[in-house]
Amino acid sequence: GRAMDIFGDLRRMNKRQLYYQVLNFAMIVSSALMIWKGLIVVTGSESPIVVVLSGSMEPAFHRGDLLFLTNFHDNPIRAGEIVVFKVEGRDIPIVHRVIKIHEKENGDIKFLTKGDNNEVDDRGLYKDGQNWLEKKDVVGRARGFLPYVGMVTIIMNDYPKFKYALLAVMGAYVLLKRES
Amino acid sequence: LRKNVDDFTGPRERSDLGFVTFDITADILNRKNVQTKQSYLNKMVFFLTCIHLQSIFDWNVKQLFVYLSVEYSTKKNALNQVVLWDKVILRGDNPRLFLKDMKSKYFFFDDGNGLKGNKNVTFTLSWNVVPNAGILPLVTGSGHVSVPFPDTYETTKSY
């Protein structure tokens, strides 16, 4: 049946065709990486696209929404802006709003954040003894957003088997696809 | 009205704490040209208007996040901004705000003692437009109120 056809295909494919398919696949991966690196350079942010992981900014953002960030250093941080930051020592980016800033003449700034949907500010989330965030903690400022699209990432995180299955299907498709 | 107390929300140093009460009258729909007016004592009355050409609530606007922020300058910090109050207005909610005698939602702590005798403490109303999908602009309403803070501390509790 179908399975035997696929094995037949694989055996009949000669070495040149296999190398060609692998190179094709490598090109797709390289192009994707180049686009991602390009985005990092253009936006100035180490992570220009992030997925919202919690409900602390509802009803504006929900779990699974996608945010587009920029991180231009000459763009000052002001109260009311939505920033994505990382707490020292932790990998998970947090998306909250700036509610307080104190900036010195030379541009040094310390600020406080809070999730729209939270009762209290984020001091409980910061490191022990840390009362303020600084420019270096910021991953980027939220400039645009798309709803729901990031759900795929969350599903892949919560169900790793789904991630492997998806990769396997993608790999098989690229390797076996024939150009007519 | 201002006191000097331990900033119990954060750093354990004595910082100035400001108390304000305010009225907000905002018609975020209209383009009517309006002025700001300051009532007496600590009460400020805002009349604010939208600076956009058409109704701000179009098909792609999911909600507005409106917030009142205060901006001032002190010897210690050249620029300070504190958000005192915020509100979410969903599409379909009444975009006209008539709020009287509001107290600030969040504590108005300065980083230090810069509120005493501060001549120029400016209050503005701004909002974040959250679309169904797309760009997230931050808009500042036209119209702001500047208030001088008193030179002395209040020692009686009257908040």
PDB file of C-alpha atoms in Angstrom, chain A residues 70-78 81 135 141 143:
ATOM      1  CA  THR A  70      11.536  47.238  19.527  1.00  0.00           C
ATOM      2  CA  ASN A  71      14.328  48.290  21.827  1.00  0.00           C
ATOM      3  CA  PHE A  72      15.807  51.536  20.572  1.00  0.00           C
ATOM      4  CA  HIS A  73      18.102  52.920  23.226  1.00  0.00           C
ATOM      5  CA  ASP A  74      17.533  56.564  22.382  1.00  0.00           C
ATOM      6  CA  ASN A  75      13.813  56.024  22.887  1.00  0.00           C
ATOM      7  CA  PRO A  76      13.297  56.906  26.548  1.00  0.00           C
ATOM      8  CA  ILE A  77      11.169  54.763  28.835  1.00  0.00           C
ATOM      9  CA  ARG A  78       8.042  56.622  29.925  1.00  0.00           C
ATOM     10  CA  GLU A  81       4.519  52.069  28.085  1.00  0.00           C
ATOM     11  CA  LYS A 135      17.345  49.834  31.119  1.00  0.00           C
ATOM     12  CA  ARG A 141       8.894  47.803  24.208  1.00  0.00           C
ATOM     13  CA  ARG A 143       4.787  48.134  19.579  1.00  0.00           C
TER      14      ARG A 143
END
